[in-house]
Amino acid sequence: MAWIFLVGAILLEVAGTLALRMAATGPRRWFVAVGLGYVGAFTLLALALAGGIGLGVAYGIWAAVGVALTAVLSRVLFGEPLTWLMGLGIVLVAGGVLLIETGAAG
């Protein structure tokens, strides 16, 4: 169940971040979605931690997947750049999280 909470936390954080982009350039009512997304994300992250996922592992996965999803969805939704160098950065962050996860298991 802890992993389901972590996935939910990631999705809500990405939704909150995308809503932040909308609030910055559009109607201010998007700030409601920003607040709900972030409060929900931190609540689910806390539940994932309470469920037994280590802080370093949970936060690393949360951050890495969040960065990758936000970058890709920003490209799709807002036409923002996503260069090969940015893609390489995403791969390196994901690799770092994999090393943290592997180190935590061993």
PDB file of N, CA and C in Angstrom:
ATOM      1  N   MET A   1       0.816  -1.192   0.000  1.00  0.00           N
ATOM      2  CA  MET A   1       0.000   0.000   0.000  1.00  0.00           C
ATOM      3  C   MET A   1       0.865   1.263   0.000  1.00  0.00           C
ATOM      4  N   ALA A   2       2.029   1.175   0.642  1.00  0.00           N
ATOM      5  CA  ALA A   2       2.920   2.330   0.717  1.00  0.00           C
ATOM      6  C   ALA A   2       3.335   2.795  -0.676  1.00  0.00           C
ATOM      7  N   TRP A   3       3.559   1.847  -1.575  1.00  0.00           N
ATOM      8  CA  TRP A   3       3.975   2.209  -2.932  1.00  0.00           C
ATOM      9  C   TRP A   3       2.836   2.883  -3.697  1.00  0.00           C
ATOM     10  N   ILE A   4       1.621   2.487  -3.431  1.00  0.00           N
ATOM     11  CA  ILE A   4       0.462   3.145  -4.057  1.00  0.00           C
ATOM     12  C   ILE A   4       0.375   4.589  -3.566  1.00  0.00           C
ATOM     13  N   PHE A   5       0.617   4.791  -2.271  1.00  0.00           N
ATOM     14  CA  PHE A   5       0.632   6.154  -1.736  1.00  0.00           C
ATOM     15  C   PHE A   5       1.727   6.978  -2.407  1.00  0.00           C
ATOM     16  N   LEU A   6       2.889   6.375  -2.631  1.00  0.00           N
ATOM     17  CA  LEU A   6       3.990   7.098  -3.265  1.00  0.00           C
ATOM     18  C   LEU A   6       3.636   7.487  -4.700  1.00  0.00           C
ATOM     19  N   VAL A   7       3.038   6.574  -5.439  1.00  0.00           N
ATOM     20  CA  VAL A   7       2.611   6.886  -6.814  1.00  0.00           C
ATOM     21  C   VAL A   7       1.599   8.029  -6.798  1.00  0.00           C
ATOM     22  N   GLY A   8       0.644   7.966  -5.884  1.00  0.00           N
ATOM     23  CA  GLY A   8      -0.337   9.040  -5.766  1.00  0.00           C
ATOM     24  C   GLY A   8       0.315  10.364  -5.419  1.00  0.00           C
ATOM     25  N   ALA A   9       1.309  10.332  -4.526  1.00  0.00           N
ATOM     26  CA  ALA A   9       2.028  11.550  -4.152  1.00  0.00           C
ATOM     27  C   ALA A   9       2.732  12.158  -5.354  1.00  0.00           C
ATOM     28  N   ILE A  10       3.337  11.321  -6.158  1.00  0.00           N
ATOM     29  CA  ILE A  10       4.035  11.792  -7.359  1.00  0.00           C
ATOM     30  C   ILE A  10       3.042  12.442  -8.321  1.00  0.00           C
ATOM     31  N   LEU A  11       1.935  11.768  -8.571  1.00  0.00           N
ATOM     32  CA  LEU A  11       0.949  12.294  -9.524  1.00  0.00           C
ATOM     33  C   LEU A  11       0.346  13.612  -9.043  1.00  0.00           C
ATOM     34  N   LEU A  12       0.058  13.717  -7.750  1.00  0.00           N
ATOM     35  CA  LEU A  12      -0.500  14.963  -7.224  1.00  0.00           C
ATOM     36  C   LEU A  12       0.528  16.093  -7.242  1.00  0.00           C
ATOM     37  N   GLU A  13       1.782  15.778  -6.980  1.00  0.00           N
ATOM     38  CA  GLU A  13       2.821  16.811  -7.024  1.00  0.00           C
ATOM     39  C   GLU A  13       3.001  17.328  -8.443  1.00  0.00           C
ATOM     40  N   VAL A  14       2.992  16.433  -9.420  1.00  0.00           N
ATOM     41  CA  VAL A  14       3.117  16.850 -10.815  1.00  0.00           C
ATOM     42  C   VAL A  14       1.901  17.678 -11.222  1.00  0.00           C
ATOM     43  N   ALA A  15       0.716  17.248 -10.817  1.00  0.00           N
ATOM     44  CA  ALA A  15      -0.497  18.013 -11.127  1.00  0.00           C
ATOM     45  C   ALA A  15      -0.430  19.402 -10.493  1.00  0.00           C
ATOM     46  N   GLY A  16       0.027  19.477  -9.247  1.00  0.00           N
ATOM     47  CA  GLY A  16       0.164  20.775  -8.587  1.00  0.00           C
ATOM     48  C   GLY A  16       1.167  21.672  -9.290  1.00  0.00           C
ATOM     49  N   THR A  17       2.253  21.094  -9.753  1.00  0.00           N
ATOM     50  CA  THR A  17       3.274  21.871 -10.449  1.00  0.00           C
ATOM     51  C   THR A  17       2.767  22.365 -11.800  1.00  0.00           C
ATOM     52  N   LEU A  18       2.057  21.524 -12.526  1.00  0.00           N
ATOM     53  CA  LEU A  18       1.479  21.951 -13.799  1.00  0.00           C
ATOM     54  C   LEU A  18       0.427  23.031 -13.573  1.00  0.00           C
ATOM     55  N   ALA A  19      -0.348  22.903 -12.500  1.00  0.00           N
ATOM     56  CA  ALA A  19      -1.330  23.924 -12.162  1.00  0.00           C
ATOM     57  C   ALA A  19      -0.636  25.236 -11.796  1.00  0.00           C
ATOM     58  N   LEU A  20       0.547  25.147 -11.183  1.00  0.00           N
ATOM     59  CA  LEU A  20       1.314  26.342 -10.851  1.00  0.00           C
ATOM     60  C   LEU A  20       1.699  27.095 -12.126  1.00  0.00           C
ATOM     61  N   ARG A  21       2.072  26.347 -13.130  1.00  0.00           N
ATOM     62  CA  ARG A  21       2.394  26.969 -14.431  1.00  0.00           C
ATOM     63  C   ARG A  21       1.166  27.668 -14.993  1.00  0.00           C
ATOM     64  N   MET A  22       0.009  27.028 -14.875  1.00  0.00           N
ATOM     65  CA  MET A  22      -1.238  27.627 -15.354  1.00  0.00           C
ATOM     66  C   MET A  22      -1.578  28.885 -14.549  1.00  0.00           C
ATOM     67  N   ALA A  23      -1.391  28.840 -13.242  1.00  0.00           N
ATOM     68  CA  ALA A  23      -1.698  29.984 -12.385  1.00  0.00           C
ATOM     69  C   ALA A  23      -0.768  31.157 -12.676  1.00  0.00           C
ATOM     70  N   ALA A  24       0.468  30.857 -13.035  1.00  0.00           N
ATOM     71  CA  ALA A  24       1.441  31.912 -13.302  1.00  0.00           C
ATOM     72  C   ALA A  24       1.146  32.659 -14.587  1.00  0.00           C
ATOM     73  N   THR A  25       0.504  31.988 -15.518  1.00  0.00           N
ATOM     74  CA  THR A  25       0.273  32.604 -16.838  1.00  0.00           C
ATOM     75  C   THR A  25      -1.199  32.770 -17.169  1.00  0.00           C
ATOM     76  N   GLY A  26      -2.090  32.329 -16.291  1.00  0.00           N
ATOM     77  CA  GLY A  26      -3.514  32.376 -16.599  1.00  0.00           C
ATOM     78  C   GLY A  26      -4.337  32.774 -15.394  1.00  0.00           C
ATOM     79  N   PRO A  27      -5.552  32.296 -15.356  1.00  0.00           N
ATOM     80  CA  PRO A  27      -6.449  32.661 -14.250  1.00  0.00           C
ATOM     81  C   PRO A  27      -5.895  32.233 -12.896  1.00  0.00           C
ATOM     82  N   ARG A  28      -6.057  33.080 -11.915  1.00  0.00           N
ATOM     83  CA  ARG A  28      -5.548  32.827 -10.562  1.00  0.00           C
ATOM     84  C   ARG A  28      -6.277  31.679  -9.871  1.00  0.00           C
ATOM     85  N   ARG A  29      -7.415  31.269 -10.388  1.00  0.00           N
ATOM     86  CA  ARG A  29      -8.153  30.161  -9.757  1.00  0.00           C
ATOM     87  C   ARG A  29      -7.352  28.859  -9.789  1.00  0.00           C
ATOM     88  N   TRP A  30      -6.333  28.799 -10.636  1.00  0.00           N
ATOM     89  CA  TRP A  30      -5.477  27.616 -10.680  1.00  0.00           C
ATOM     90  C   TRP A  30      -4.706  27.429  -9.377  1.00  0.00           C
ATOM     91  N   PHE A  31      -4.572  28.496  -8.580  1.00  0.00           N
ATOM     92  CA  PHE A  31      -3.871  28.362  -7.304  1.00  0.00           C
ATOM     93  C   PHE A  31      -4.584  27.394  -6.359  1.00  0.00           C
ATOM     94  N   VAL A  32      -5.880  27.237  -6.525  1.00  0.00           N
ATOM     95  CA  VAL A  32      -6.614  26.248  -5.723  1.00  0.00           C
ATOM     96  C   VAL A  32      -6.094  24.847  -6.042  1.00  0.00           C
ATOM     97  N   ALA A  33      -5.916  24.562  -7.323  1.00  0.00           N
ATOM     98  CA  ALA A  33      -5.392  23.255  -7.740  1.00  0.00           C
ATOM     99  C   ALA A  33      -3.953  23.071  -7.275  1.00  0.00           C
ATOM    100  N   VAL A  34      -3.185  24.156  -7.273  1.00  0.00           N
ATOM    101  CA  VAL A  34      -1.807  24.081  -6.773  1.00  0.00           C
ATOM    102  C   VAL A  34      -1.815  23.648  -5.307  1.00  0.00           C
ATOM    103  N   GLY A  35      -2.605  24.334  -4.499  1.00  0.00           N
ATOM    104  CA  GLY A  35      -2.674  24.012  -3.072  1.00  0.00           C
ATOM    105  C   GLY A  35      -3.158  22.601  -2.814  1.00  0.00           C
ATOM    106  N   LEU A  36      -4.218  22.211  -3.496  1.00  0.00           N
ATOM    107  CA  LEU A  36      -4.749  20.857  -3.313  1.00  0.00           C
ATOM    108  C   LEU A  36      -3.740  19.801  -3.755  1.00  0.00           C
ATOM    109  N   GLY A  37      -3.059  20.056  -4.866  1.00  0.00           N
ATOM    110  CA  GLY A  37      -2.065  19.105  -5.355  1.00  0.00           C
ATOM    111  C   GLY A  37      -0.924  18.917  -4.388  1.00  0.00           C
ATOM    112  N   TYR A  38      -0.392  20.030  -3.871  1.00  0.00           N
ATOM    113  CA  TYR A  38       0.753  19.930  -2.971  1.00  0.00           C
ATOM    114  C   TYR A  38       0.368  19.366  -1.611  1.00  0.00           C
ATOM    115  N   VAL A  39      -0.760  19.791  -1.065  1.00  0.00           N
ATOM    116  CA  VAL A  39      -1.201  19.246   0.228  1.00  0.00           C
ATOM    117  C   VAL A  39      -1.463  17.745   0.090  1.00  0.00           C
ATOM    118  N   GLY A  40      -2.130  17.358  -0.984  1.00  0.00           N
ATOM    119  CA  GLY A  40      -2.389  15.936  -1.219  1.00  0.00           C
ATOM    120  C   GLY A  40      -1.106  15.153  -1.416  1.00  0.00           C
ATOM    121  N   ALA A  41      -0.150  15.744  -2.150  1.00  0.00           N
ATOM    122  CA  ALA A  41       1.120  15.062  -2.411  1.00  0.00           C
ATOM    123  C   ALA A  41       1.883  14.822  -1.122  1.00  0.00           C
ATOM    124  N   PHE A  42       1.974  15.835  -0.270  1.00  0.00           N
ATOM    125  CA  PHE A  42       2.714  15.666   0.977  1.00  0.00           C
ATOM    126  C   PHE A  42       1.997  14.723   1.935  1.00  0.00           C
ATOM    127  N   THR A  43       0.676  14.744   1.910  1.00  0.00           N
ATOM    128  CA  THR A  43      -0.077  13.816   2.747  1.00  0.00           C
ATOM    129  C   THR A  43       0.190  12.376   2.325  1.00  0.00           C
ATOM    130  N   LEU A  44       0.120  12.119   1.024  1.00  0.00           N
ATOM    131  CA  LEU A  44       0.368  10.763   0.538  1.00  0.00           C
ATOM    132  C   LEU A  44       1.824  10.352   0.719  1.00  0.00           C
ATOM    133  N   LEU A  45       2.749  11.301   0.578  1.00  0.00           N
ATOM    134  CA  LEU A  45       4.156  10.995   0.827  1.00  0.00           C
ATOM    135  C   LEU A  45       4.348  10.594   2.292  1.00  0.00           C
ATOM    136  N   ALA A  46       3.707  11.298   3.203  1.00  0.00           N
ATOM    137  CA  ALA A  46       3.791  10.937   4.622  1.00  0.00           C
ATOM    138  C   ALA A  46       3.222   9.545   4.878  1.00  0.00           C
ATOM    139  N   LEU A  47       2.124   9.216   4.202  1.00  0.00           N
ATOM    140  CA  LEU A  47       1.537   7.884   4.351  1.00  0.00           C
ATOM    141  C   LEU A  47       2.469   6.805   3.795  1.00  0.00           C
ATOM    142  N   ALA A  48       3.149   7.123   2.697  1.00  0.00           N
ATOM    143  CA  ALA A  48       4.116   6.173   2.138  1.00  0.00           C
ATOM    144  C   ALA A  48       5.263   5.938   3.120  1.00  0.00           C
ATOM    145  N   LEU A  49       5.726   7.012   3.760  1.00  0.00           N
ATOM    146  CA  LEU A  49       6.787   6.868   4.761  1.00  0.00           C
ATOM    147  C   LEU A  49       6.294   6.070   5.954  1.00  0.00           C
ATOM    148  N   ALA A  50       5.079   6.354   6.397  1.00  0.00           N
ATOM    149  CA  ALA A  50       4.503   5.606   7.516  1.00  0.00           C
ATOM    150  C   ALA A  50       4.317   4.141   7.162  1.00  0.00           C
ATOM    151  N   GLY A  51       4.146   3.857   5.874  1.00  0.00           N
ATOM    152  CA  GLY A  51       3.977   2.488   5.415  1.00  0.00           C
ATOM    153  C   GLY A  51       5.268   1.709   5.297  1.00  0.00           C
ATOM    154  N   GLY A  52       6.401   2.369   5.567  1.00  0.00           N
ATOM    155  CA  GLY A  52       7.659   1.630   5.613  1.00  0.00           C
ATOM    156  C   GLY A  52       8.682   1.955   4.549  1.00  0.00           C
ATOM    157  N   ILE A  53       8.372   2.822   3.613  1.00  0.00           N
ATOM    158  CA  ILE A  53       9.383   3.193   2.622  1.00  0.00           C
ATOM    159  C   ILE A  53      10.351   4.169   3.285  1.00  0.00           C
ATOM    160  N   GLY A  54      11.642   3.940   3.095  1.00  0.00           N
ATOM    161  CA  GLY A  54      12.650   4.830   3.675  1.00  0.00           C
ATOM    162  C   GLY A  54      12.584   6.226   3.076  1.00  0.00           C
ATOM    163  N   LEU A  55      12.925   7.225   3.877  1.00  0.00           N
ATOM    164  CA  LEU A  55      12.843   8.611   3.434  1.00  0.00           C
ATOM    165  C   LEU A  55      13.699   8.884   2.203  1.00  0.00           C
ATOM    166  N   GLY A  56      14.944   8.428   2.223  1.00  0.00           N
ATOM    167  CA  GLY A  56      15.828   8.662   1.081  1.00  0.00           C
ATOM    168  C   GLY A  56      15.312   8.024  -0.196  1.00  0.00           C
ATOM    169  N   VAL A  57      14.791   6.839  -0.076  1.00  0.00           N
ATOM    170  CA  VAL A  57      14.249   6.127  -1.236  1.00  0.00           C
ATOM    171  C   VAL A  57      12.979   6.810  -1.729  1.00  0.00           C
ATOM    172  N   ALA A  58      12.052   7.081  -0.813  1.00  0.00           N
ATOM    173  CA  ALA A  58      10.767   7.685  -1.207  1.00  0.00           C
ATOM    174  C   ALA A  58      10.978   9.058  -1.824  1.00  0.00           C
ATOM    175  N   TYR A  59      11.788   9.884  -1.172  1.00  0.00           N
ATOM    176  CA  TYR A  59      11.996  11.233  -1.679  1.00  0.00           C
ATOM    177  C   TYR A  59      12.749  11.209  -3.003  1.00  0.00           C
ATOM    178  N   GLY A  60      13.723  10.323  -3.123  1.00  0.00           N
ATOM    179  CA  GLY A  60      14.463  10.213  -4.382  1.00  0.00           C
ATOM    180  C   GLY A  60      13.572   9.818  -5.538  1.00  0.00           C
ATOM    181  N   ILE A  61      12.745   8.818  -5.323  1.00  0.00           N
ATOM    182  CA  ILE A  61      11.826   8.379  -6.382  1.00  0.00           C
ATOM    183  C   ILE A  61      10.814   9.475  -6.677  1.00  0.00           C
ATOM    184  N   TRP A  62      10.267  10.084  -5.638  1.00  0.00           N
ATOM    185  CA  TRP A  62       9.282  11.154  -5.783  1.00  0.00           C
ATOM    186  C   TRP A  62       9.858  12.301  -6.608  1.00  0.00           C
ATOM    187  N   ALA A  63      11.056  12.719  -6.276  1.00  0.00           N
ATOM    188  CA  ALA A  63      11.682  13.834  -6.973  1.00  0.00           C
ATOM    189  C   ALA A  63      12.042  13.474  -8.414  1.00  0.00           C
ATOM    190  N   ALA A  64      12.663  12.323  -8.608  1.00  0.00           N
ATOM    191  CA  ALA A  64      13.122  11.944  -9.949  1.00  0.00           C
ATOM    192  C   ALA A  64      11.957  11.730 -10.910  1.00  0.00           C
ATOM    193  N   VAL A  65      10.972  10.975 -10.479  1.00  0.00           N
ATOM    194  CA  VAL A  65       9.819  10.725 -11.355  1.00  0.00           C
ATOM    195  C   VAL A  65       9.051  12.017 -11.572  1.00  0.00           C
ATOM    196  N   GLY A  66       8.952  12.839 -10.512  1.00  0.00           N
ATOM    197  CA  GLY A  66       8.272  14.122 -10.653  1.00  0.00           C
ATOM    198  C   GLY A  66       8.953  15.028 -11.664  1.00  0.00           C
ATOM    199  N   VAL A  67      10.282  15.109 -11.605  1.00  0.00           N
ATOM    200  CA  VAL A  67      11.034  15.925 -12.565  1.00  0.00           C
ATOM    201  C   VAL A  67      10.826  15.413 -13.982  1.00  0.00           C
ATOM    202  N   ALA A  68      10.934  14.119 -14.165  1.00  0.00           N
ATOM    203  CA  ALA A  68      10.791  13.541 -15.505  1.00  0.00           C
ATOM    204  C   ALA A  68       9.384  13.771 -16.060  1.00  0.00           C
ATOM    205  N   LEU A  69       8.369  13.473 -15.258  1.00  0.00           N
ATOM    206  CA  LEU A  69       6.989  13.668 -15.729  1.00  0.00           C
ATOM    207  C   LEU A  69       6.688  15.133 -16.001  1.00  0.00           C
ATOM    208  N   THR A  70       7.162  16.013 -15.122  1.00  0.00           N
ATOM    209  CA  THR A  70       6.921  17.441 -15.315  1.00  0.00           C
ATOM    210  C   THR A  70       7.590  17.938 -16.588  1.00  0.00           C
ATOM    211  N   ALA A  71       8.803  17.500 -16.848  1.00  0.00           N
ATOM    212  CA  ALA A  71       9.511  17.924 -18.056  1.00  0.00           C
ATOM    213  C   ALA A  71       8.787  17.455 -19.314  1.00  0.00           C
ATOM    214  N   VAL A  72       8.380  16.195 -19.319  1.00  0.00           N
ATOM    215  CA  VAL A  72       7.695  15.652 -20.498  1.00  0.00           C
ATOM    216  C   VAL A  72       6.331  16.314 -20.683  1.00  0.00           C
ATOM    217  N   LEU A  73       5.568  16.427 -19.602  1.00  0.00           N
ATOM    218  CA  LEU A  73       4.237  17.029 -19.723  1.00  0.00           C
ATOM    219  C   LEU A  73       4.307  18.521 -20.026  1.00  0.00           C
ATOM    220  N   SER A  74       5.343  19.203 -19.564  1.00  0.00           N
ATOM    221  CA  SER A  74       5.519  20.614 -19.917  1.00  0.00           C
ATOM    222  C   SER A  74       5.777  20.766 -21.406  1.00  0.00           C
ATOM    223  N   ARG A  75       6.493  19.823 -21.959  1.00  0.00           N
ATOM    224  CA  ARG A  75       6.730  19.820 -23.416  1.00  0.00           C
ATOM    225  C   ARG A  75       5.414  19.621 -24.161  1.00  0.00           C
ATOM    226  N   VAL A  76       4.634  18.628 -23.723  1.00  0.00           N
ATOM    227  CA  VAL A  76       3.378  18.282 -24.394  1.00  0.00           C
ATOM    228  C   VAL A  76       2.327  19.377 -24.221  1.00  0.00           C
ATOM    229  N   LEU A  77       2.154  19.839 -22.996  1.00  0.00           N
ATOM    230  CA  LEU A  77       1.062  20.775 -22.701  1.00  0.00           C
ATOM    231  C   LEU A  77       1.388  22.228 -23.014  1.00  0.00           C
ATOM    232  N   PHE A  78       2.644  22.632 -22.800  1.00  0.00           N
ATOM    233  CA  PHE A  78       2.993  24.041 -22.906  1.00  0.00           C
ATOM    234  C   PHE A  78       4.011  24.343 -24.007  1.00  0.00           C
ATOM    235  N   GLY A  79       4.469  23.304 -24.693  1.00  0.00           N
ATOM    236  CA  GLY A  79       5.444  23.509 -25.759  1.00  0.00           C
ATOM    237  C   GLY A  79       6.806  23.955 -25.256  1.00  0.00           C
ATOM    238  N   GLU A  80       7.128  23.657 -24.004  1.00  0.00           N
ATOM    239  CA  GLU A  80       8.420  24.039 -23.451  1.00  0.00           C
ATOM    240  C   GLU A  80       9.503  23.108 -23.994  1.00  0.00           C
ATOM    241  N   PRO A  81      10.740  23.569 -23.990  1.00  0.00           N
ATOM    242  CA  PRO A  81      11.814  22.750 -24.569  1.00  0.00           C
ATOM    243  C   PRO A  81      12.090  21.482 -23.757  1.00  0.00           C
ATOM    244  N   LEU A  82      12.479  20.452 -24.476  1.00  0.00           N
ATOM    245  CA  LEU A  82      12.959  19.210 -23.869  1.00  0.00           C
ATOM    246  C   LEU A  82      14.079  18.704 -24.778  1.00  0.00           C
ATOM    247  N   THR A  83      15.286  19.162 -24.482  1.00  0.00           N
ATOM    248  CA  THR A  83      16.440  18.869 -25.326  1.00  0.00           C
ATOM    249  C   THR A  83      17.052  17.526 -24.955  1.00  0.00           C
ATOM    250  N   TRP A  84      17.966  17.069 -25.779  1.00  0.00           N
ATOM    251  CA  TRP A  84      18.648  15.810 -25.489  1.00  0.00           C
ATOM    252  C   TRP A  84      19.459  15.930 -24.202  1.00  0.00           C
ATOM    253  N   LEU A  85      20.002  17.119 -23.937  1.00  0.00           N
ATOM    254  CA  LEU A  85      20.778  17.314 -22.720  1.00  0.00           C
ATOM    255  C   LEU A  85      19.877  17.241 -21.485  1.00  0.00           C
ATOM    256  N   MET A  86      18.677  17.785 -21.593  1.00  0.00           N
ATOM    257  CA  MET A  86      17.715  17.671 -20.500  1.00  0.00           C
ATOM    258  C   MET A  86      17.320  16.212 -20.302  1.00  0.00           C
ATOM    259  N   GLY A  87      17.135  15.496 -21.395  1.00  0.00           N
ATOM    260  CA  GLY A  87      16.821  14.064 -21.327  1.00  0.00           C
ATOM    261  C   GLY A  87      17.938  13.291 -20.651  1.00  0.00           C
ATOM    262  N   LEU A  88      19.179  13.645 -20.967  1.00  0.00           N
ATOM    263  CA  LEU A  88      20.320  13.006 -20.317  1.00  0.00           C
ATOM    264  C   LEU A  88      20.302  13.285 -18.821  1.00  0.00           C
ATOM    265  N   GLY A  89      19.958  14.501 -18.442  1.00  0.00           N
ATOM    266  CA  GLY A  89      19.857  14.843 -17.020  1.00  0.00           C
ATOM    267  C   GLY A  89      18.808  14.005 -16.322  1.00  0.00           C
ATOM    268  N   ILE A  90      17.682  13.803 -16.978  1.00  0.00           N
ATOM    269  CA  ILE A  90      16.623  12.964 -16.409  1.00  0.00           C
ATOM    270  C   ILE A  90      17.114  11.540 -16.220  1.00  0.00           C
ATOM    271  N   VAL A  91      17.827  11.020 -17.208  1.00  0.00           N
ATOM    272  CA  VAL A  91      18.372   9.662 -17.120  1.00  0.00           C
ATOM    273  C   VAL A  91      19.375   9.568 -15.965  1.00  0.00           C
ATOM    274  N   LEU A  92      20.222  10.582 -15.809  1.00  0.00           N
ATOM    275  CA  LEU A  92      21.204  10.564 -14.728  1.00  0.00           C
ATOM    276  C   LEU A  92      20.532  10.630 -13.354  1.00  0.00           C
ATOM    277  N   VAL A  93      19.491  11.449 -13.235  1.00  0.00           N
ATOM    278  CA  VAL A  93      18.759  11.514 -11.970  1.00  0.00           C
ATOM    279  C   VAL A  93      18.117  10.159 -11.676  1.00  0.00           C
ATOM    280  N   ALA A  94      17.494   9.567 -12.688  1.00  0.00           N
ATOM    281  CA  ALA A  94      16.867   8.247 -12.512  1.00  0.00           C
ATOM    282  C   ALA A  94      17.910   7.200 -12.119  1.00  0.00           C
ATOM    283  N   GLY A  95      19.094   7.267 -12.728  1.00  0.00           N
ATOM    284  CA  GLY A  95      20.172   6.352 -12.372  1.00  0.00           C
ATOM    285  C   GLY A  95      20.617   6.537 -10.938  1.00  0.00           C
ATOM    286  N   GLY A  96      20.689   7.781 -10.484  1.00  0.00           N
ATOM    287  CA  GLY A  96      21.052   8.062  -9.101  1.00  0.00           C
ATOM    288  C   GLY A  96      20.025   7.490  -8.119  1.00  0.00           C
ATOM    289  N   VAL A  97      18.756   7.628  -8.467  1.00  0.00           N
ATOM    290  CA  VAL A  97      17.705   7.078  -7.608  1.00  0.00           C
ATOM    291  C   VAL A  97      17.798   5.556  -7.584  1.00  0.00           C
ATOM    292  N   LEU A  98      18.090   4.954  -8.726  1.00  0.00           N
ATOM    293  CA  LEU A  98      18.262   3.500  -8.778  1.00  0.00           C
ATOM    294  C   LEU A  98      19.407   3.053  -7.879  1.00  0.00           C
ATOM    295  N   LEU A  99      20.489   3.805  -7.878  1.00  0.00           N
ATOM    296  CA  LEU A  99      21.618   3.473  -7.003  1.00  0.00           C
ATOM    297  C   LEU A  99      21.225   3.610  -5.530  1.00  0.00           C
ATOM    298  N   ILE A 100      20.455   4.641  -5.201  1.00  0.00           N
ATOM    299  CA  ILE A 100      19.986   4.803  -3.814  1.00  0.00           C
ATOM    300  C   ILE A 100      19.095   3.634  -3.420  1.00  0.00           C
ATOM    301  N   GLU A 101      18.181   3.269  -4.311  1.00  0.00           N
ATOM    302  CA  GLU A 101      17.272   2.146  -4.036  1.00  0.00           C
ATOM    303  C   GLU A 101      18.058   0.850  -3.863  1.00  0.00           C
ATOM    304  N   THR A 102      19.029   0.611  -4.716  1.00  0.00           N
ATOM    305  CA  THR A 102      19.845  -0.584  -4.640  1.00  0.00           C
ATOM    306  C   THR A 102      20.661  -0.596  -3.344  1.00  0.00           C
ATOM    307  N   GLY A 103      21.213   0.554  -2.988  1.00  0.00           N
ATOM    308  CA  GLY A 103      21.997   0.648  -1.760  1.00  0.00           C
ATOM    309  C   GLY A 103      21.130   0.438  -0.516  1.00  0.00           C
ATOM    310  N   ALA A 104      19.897   0.900  -0.560  1.00  0.00           N
ATOM    311  CA  ALA A 104      19.000   0.742   0.584  1.00  0.00           C
ATOM    312  C   ALA A 104      18.589  -0.718   0.759  1.00  0.00           C
ATOM    313  N   ALA A 105      18.509  -1.452  -0.342  1.00  0.00           N
ATOM    314  CA  ALA A 105      18.094  -2.854  -0.279  1.00  0.00           C
ATOM    315  C   ALA A 105      19.229  -3.761   0.192  1.00  0.00           C
ATOM    316  N   GLY A 106      20.483  -3.301   0.006  1.00  0.00           N
ATOM    317  CA  GLY A 106      21.621  -4.163   0.310  1.00  0.00           C
ATOM    318  C   GLY A 106      22.239  -3.973   1.595  1.00  0.00           C
TER     319      GLY A 106
END
